[in-house]
CSV table of C-alpha atoms in Angstrom, one decimal:
chain,number,residue,atom,x,y,z
A,8,MET,CA,37.4,-11.5,20.1
A,9,ASN,CA,38.8,-13.9,22.7
A,10,PHE,CA,35.8,-16.2,22.1
A,11,TRP,CA,36.7,-16.3,18.4
A,12,LYS,CA,40.3,-17.1,19.1
A,13,ARG,CA,39.5,-20.0,21.3
A,14,LEU,CA,37.4,-21.7,18.5
A,15,ASN,CA,38.9,-24.4,16.5
A,16,ILE,CA,38.9,-24.3,12.7
A,17,ARG,CA,35.8,-26.4,12.3
A,18,LYS,CA,33.7,-24.1,14.5
A,19,LYS,CA,35.1,-20.9,12.9
A,20,LEU,CA,34.1,-22.2,9.5
A,21,LEU,CA,30.7,-23.2,10.8
A,22,TYR,CA,29.9,-19.9,12.4
A,23,SER,CA,31.3,-17.9,9.4
A,24,ILE,CA,29.1,-19.7,6.9
A,25,LEU,CA,26.0,-19.4,9.2
A,26,ALA,CA,26.6,-15.7,9.7
A,27,LEU,CA,27.0,-15.2,5.9
A,28,THR,CA,23.8,-17.2,5.3
A,29,ALA,CA,21.9,-15.2,7.9
A,30,VAL,CA,23.0,-11.9,6.4
A,31,LEU,CA,22.0,-13.0,2.9
A,32,ALA,CA,18.7,-14.4,4.1
A,33,LEU,CA,17.8,-11.2,6.0
A,34,THR,CA,18.9,-8.9,3.2
A,35,ALA,CA,16.9,-10.9,0.6
A,36,GLY,CA,13.9,-11.2,2.8
A,37,GLY,CA,13.9,-7.5,3.7
A,38,PHE,CA,14.3,-6.4,0.1
A,39,ALA,CA,11.6,-8.7,-1.2
A,40,GLY,CA,9.2,-7.5,1.5
A,41,TRP,CA,9.9,-3.9,0.7
A,42,THR,CA,9.5,-4.5,-3.0
A,43,MET,CA,6.3,-6.3,-2.5
A,44,LYS,CA,4.8,-3.6,-0.3
A,45,ASN,CA,5.8,-0.8,-2.7
A,46,ALA,CA,4.3,-2.8,-5.7
A,47,GLN,CA,1.0,-3.5,-3.8
A,48,THR,CA,0.7,0.2,-2.6
A,49,ASN,CA,1.5,1.6,-6.1
A,50,ALA,CA,-1.0,-0.7,-7.7
A,51,GLN,CA,-3.7,0.4,-5.2
A,52,TRP,CA,-3.0,4.1,-5.9
A,53,GLN,CA,-3.3,3.5,-9.7
A,54,ASN,CA,-6.5,1.4,-9.3
A,55,GLY,CA,-8.0,4.2,-7.2
A,56,LEU,CA,-7.2,6.8,-9.8
A,57,SER,CA,-8.7,4.7,-12.5
A,58,LEU,CA,-11.9,4.1,-10.5
A,59,ALA,CA,-12.3,7.8,-9.7
A,60,ALA,CA,-11.8,8.8,-13.3
A,61,MET,CA,-14.3,6.2,-14.6
A,62,THR,CA,-16.9,6.9,-11.9
A,63,GLY,CA,-16.5,10.7,-12.5
A,64,GLU,CA,-17.5,10.2,-16.1
A,65,ASN,CA,-20.6,8.4,-15.0
A,66,ILE,CA,-21.8,11.1,-12.6
A,67,LYS,CA,-20.9,14.3,-14.4
A,68,ALA,CA,-24.3,14.7,-16.1
A,69,PHE,CA,-26.1,14.2,-12.7
A,70,LEU,CA,-23.8,16.7,-11.0
A,71,GLN,CA,-24.7,19.3,-13.6
A,72,ILE,CA,-28.4,19.1,-12.9
A,73,ASP,CA,-27.8,18.7,-9.1
A,74,ASN,CA,-29.3,15.2,-8.9
A,75,SER,CA,-27.7,13.8,-5.7
A,76,ASP,CA,-29.6,10.6,-5.7
A,77,SER,CA,-28.4,9.7,-9.2
A,78,MET,CA,-24.8,10.7,-8.3
A,79,ILE,CA,-25.0,8.2,-5.3
A,80,LYS,CA,-26.4,5.6,-7.6
A,81,GLY,CA,-23.7,6.3,-10.1
A,82,MET,CA,-21.1,5.6,-7.4
A,83,GLU,CA,-22.5,2.1,-6.5
A,84,SER,CA,-20.2,0.4,-9.0
A,85,LEU,CA,-17.3,1.4,-6.7
A,86,GLY,CA,-18.5,-1.1,-4.2
A,87,LYS,CA,-17.5,-4.0,-6.5
A,88,ASP,CA,-13.9,-3.4,-5.4
A,89,PRO,CA,-13.4,-4.5,-1.8
A,90,ASP,CA,-10.6,-1.9,-1.4
A,91,VAL,CA,-13.1,0.9,-1.7
A,92,SER,CA,-14.7,2.2,1.5
A,93,MET,CA,-16.4,5.4,0.3
A,94,GLY,CA,-17.1,7.5,-2.8
A,95,LEU,CA,-17.6,11.3,-2.6
A,96,VAL,CA,-18.4,14.1,-4.9
A,97,VAL,CA,-16.5,17.1,-3.6
A,98,GLY,CA,-16.6,20.8,-4.6
A,99,ILE,CA,-14.0,23.5,-3.9
A,100,ASP,CA,-14.7,27.2,-4.4
A,101,ASP,CA,-12.2,30.0,-5.1
A,102,LYS,CA,-11.7,30.6,-1.4
A,103,LYS,CA,-10.7,26.9,-0.9
A,104,ASN,CA,-13.9,26.0,1.0
A,105,VAL,CA,-14.7,22.3,0.6
A,106,SER,CA,-18.3,21.1,0.2
A,107,ILE,CA,-19.6,17.5,-0.2
A,108,LYS,CA,-22.4,17.1,-2.7
A,109,ALA,CA,-22.9,13.3,-2.5
A,110,VAL,CA,-21.6,10.3,-0.4
A,111,LYS,CA,-21.7,6.6,-0.9
A,112,LYS,CA,-20.3,4.2,1.7
A,113,PHE,CA,-19.5,0.6,1.4
A,114,GLY,CA,-19.1,-2.6,3.5
A,115,LYS,CA,-18.1,-2.3,7.1
A,116,ASP,CA,-17.2,1.4,6.8
A,117,GLN,CA,-20.7,2.8,7.0
A,118,GLY,CA,-19.7,4.9,10.1
A,119,LEU,CA,-17.0,6.8,8.4
A,120,ASP,CA,-17.3,10.6,8.5
A,121,PRO,CA,-16.6,11.9,5.0
A,122,LYS,CA,-15.5,15.4,6.0
A,123,PRO,CA,-12.0,14.6,7.3
A,124,PHE,CA,-11.3,12.8,4.0
A,125,ALA,CA,-12.3,15.8,1.9
A,126,ASP,CA,-10.7,18.6,3.9
A,127,PRO,CA,-7.1,18.0,2.7
A,128,MET,CA,-8.2,18.9,-0.8
A,129,ALA,CA,-8.5,22.5,0.2
A,130,SER,CA,-4.6,22.6,0.0
A,131,GLY,CA,-4.6,21.1,-3.5
A,132,SER,CA,-3.9,17.5,-2.4
A,133,LEU,CA,-5.5,15.0,-4.8
A,134,LYS,CA,-3.7,11.9,-3.5
A,135,TYR,CA,-3.0,11.3,0.1
A,136,GLU,CA,-3.4,9.1,3.2
A,137,LYS,CA,-5.8,10.0,6.0
A,138,ASN,CA,-6.7,8.0,9.2
A,139,GLY,CA,-5.3,4.8,7.8
A,140,PHE,CA,-7.1,5.2,4.4
A,141,ARG,CA,-5.8,6.1,1.0
A,142,VAL,CA,-7.6,8.9,-0.8
A,143,VAL,CA,-7.5,9.8,-4.5
A,144,ALA,CA,-9.5,12.5,-6.4
A,145,SER,CA,-10.2,12.9,-10.1
A,146,HIS,CA,-11.0,16.4,-11.4
A,147,LEU,CA,-14.3,16.5,-13.2
A,148,THR,CA,-14.2,18.5,-16.5
A,149,ASP,CA,-16.2,18.8,-19.7
A,150,GLY,CA,-13.4,19.0,-22.2
A,151,SER,CA,-11.4,22.1,-21.3
A,152,ASN,CA,-14.2,23.5,-19.2
A,153,GLU,CA,-15.2,23.0,-15.6
A,154,VAL,CA,-18.3,20.9,-14.9
A,155,ASP,CA,-20.7,23.4,-13.4
A,156,ASN,CA,-23.5,22.5,-10.9
A,157,LEU,CA,-26.9,24.0,-11.5
A,158,THR,CA,-27.5,25.1,-7.9
A,159,ASP,CA,-23.9,25.5,-6.7
A,160,PRO,CA,-22.0,27.2,-9.6
A,161,GLY,CA,-18.4,28.4,-9.7
A,162,LYS,CA,-16.7,25.5,-8.0
A,163,LYS,CA,-14.2,22.9,-9.1
A,164,TRP,CA,-15.7,19.4,-8.7
A,165,TYR,CA,-14.0,16.1,-8.0
A,166,GLN,CA,-14.9,12.4,-7.8
A,167,VAL,CA,-13.1,11.1,-4.7
A,168,VAL,CA,-12.4,7.5,-3.8
A,169,VAL,CA,-11.5,6.5,-0.2
A,170,MET,CA,-9.7,3.1,-0.1
A,171,ASN,CA,-9.0,0.8,2.9
A,172,THR,CA,-5.9,-1.2,3.2
A,173,THR,CA,-7.4,-4.4,4.7
A,174,ALA,CA,-6.9,-6.7,1.7
A,175,ILE,CA,-3.5,-5.3,0.8
A,176,ASP,CA,-2.3,-5.6,4.4
A,177,LYS,CA,-3.3,-9.3,4.4
A,178,GLU,CA,-1.4,-9.8,1.1
A,179,ILE,CA,1.7,-8.1,2.5
A,180,ALA,CA,1.5,-10.1,5.8
A,181,LYS,CA,1.2,-13.3,3.7
A,182,GLY,CA,4.2,-12.3,1.7
A,183,VAL,CA,6.3,-11.5,4.7
A,184,GLY,CA,5.4,-14.9,6.2
A,185,MET,CA,6.6,-16.6,3.1
A,186,MET,CA,9.9,-14.6,3.2
A,187,ILE,CA,10.4,-15.6,6.8
A,188,GLY,CA,9.8,-19.2,5.9
A,189,LEU,CA,12.3,-18.9,3.0
A,190,SER,CA,14.8,-17.3,5.3
A,191,LEU,CA,14.5,-20.2,7.7
A,192,VAL,CA,15.0,-22.6,4.9
A,193,MET,CA,18.1,-20.7,3.8
A,194,LEU,CA,19.5,-20.8,7.3
A,195,ALA,CA,18.9,-24.6,7.5
A,196,LEU,CA,20.6,-25.1,4.2
A,197,GLY,CA,23.5,-22.9,5.3
A,198,PHE,CA,23.9,-24.9,8.5
A,199,GLY,CA,23.9,-28.2,6.5
A,200,ALA,CA,26.5,-26.7,4.1
A,201,ALA,CA,28.6,-25.5,7.0
A,202,LEU,CA,28.7,-29.0,8.4
A,203,LEU,CA,29.6,-30.6,5.1
A,204,LEU,CA,32.3,-28.1,4.3
A,205,GLY,CA,33.6,-28.3,7.8
A,206,ASN,CA,34.1,-32.0,7.5
A,207,ALA,CA,35.5,-31.8,3.9
A,208,ILE,CA,38.0,-29.1,4.7
A,209,VAL,CA,39.0,-29.7,8.4
A,210,LYS,CA,39.0,-33.5,8.6
A,211,PRO,CA,42.0,-34.0,6.3
A,212,LEU,CA,43.9,-31.4,8.4
A,213,GLU,CA,43.0,-33.4,11.5
A,214,VAL,CA,44.3,-36.6,9.9
A,215,ILE,CA,47.6,-34.9,9.0
A,216,GLN,CA,47.9,-33.7,12.6
């Protein structure tokens, strides 16, 4: 407080404008970063759900006749999306036991263990995050009926898509970098405006004195 009282009018005006500019820059940058992250994350969830639903339609017939090789082949199209690390066909029985019928892995994630990504489905979760990945599941039905497997009947079956966040994290980091750059520009402009206003307002007072 004593520091502020010792300042002359010019410096008080300068520091006030700089403080206001810094608050506005930080608030705008933080809000923009938060909005961007939410938008990117929601878009990935929606994309994953669409991919799971479309792929599930492709593999239903192969699931019914228990053709695992064709199910795996039917999931190959998921690899066109760099966000997808793995596709699974998962069954859950009445006792909530989870079984994996087919697995297709993509890119650098060949070493992923599919079991930890399927296990949360036992509690009814069809959209969740696990070990840094996002997981979505689409229930496979034939109209109003369950899709039944020839050799493993009586289960509910799901097409599961496991997505990495590598690309989205890069986009978010890029966006945050742009926001930081914009904040620095705002601070520079605020500093310039403070100097100009300081001269315009204080100088006449100094002449009067």
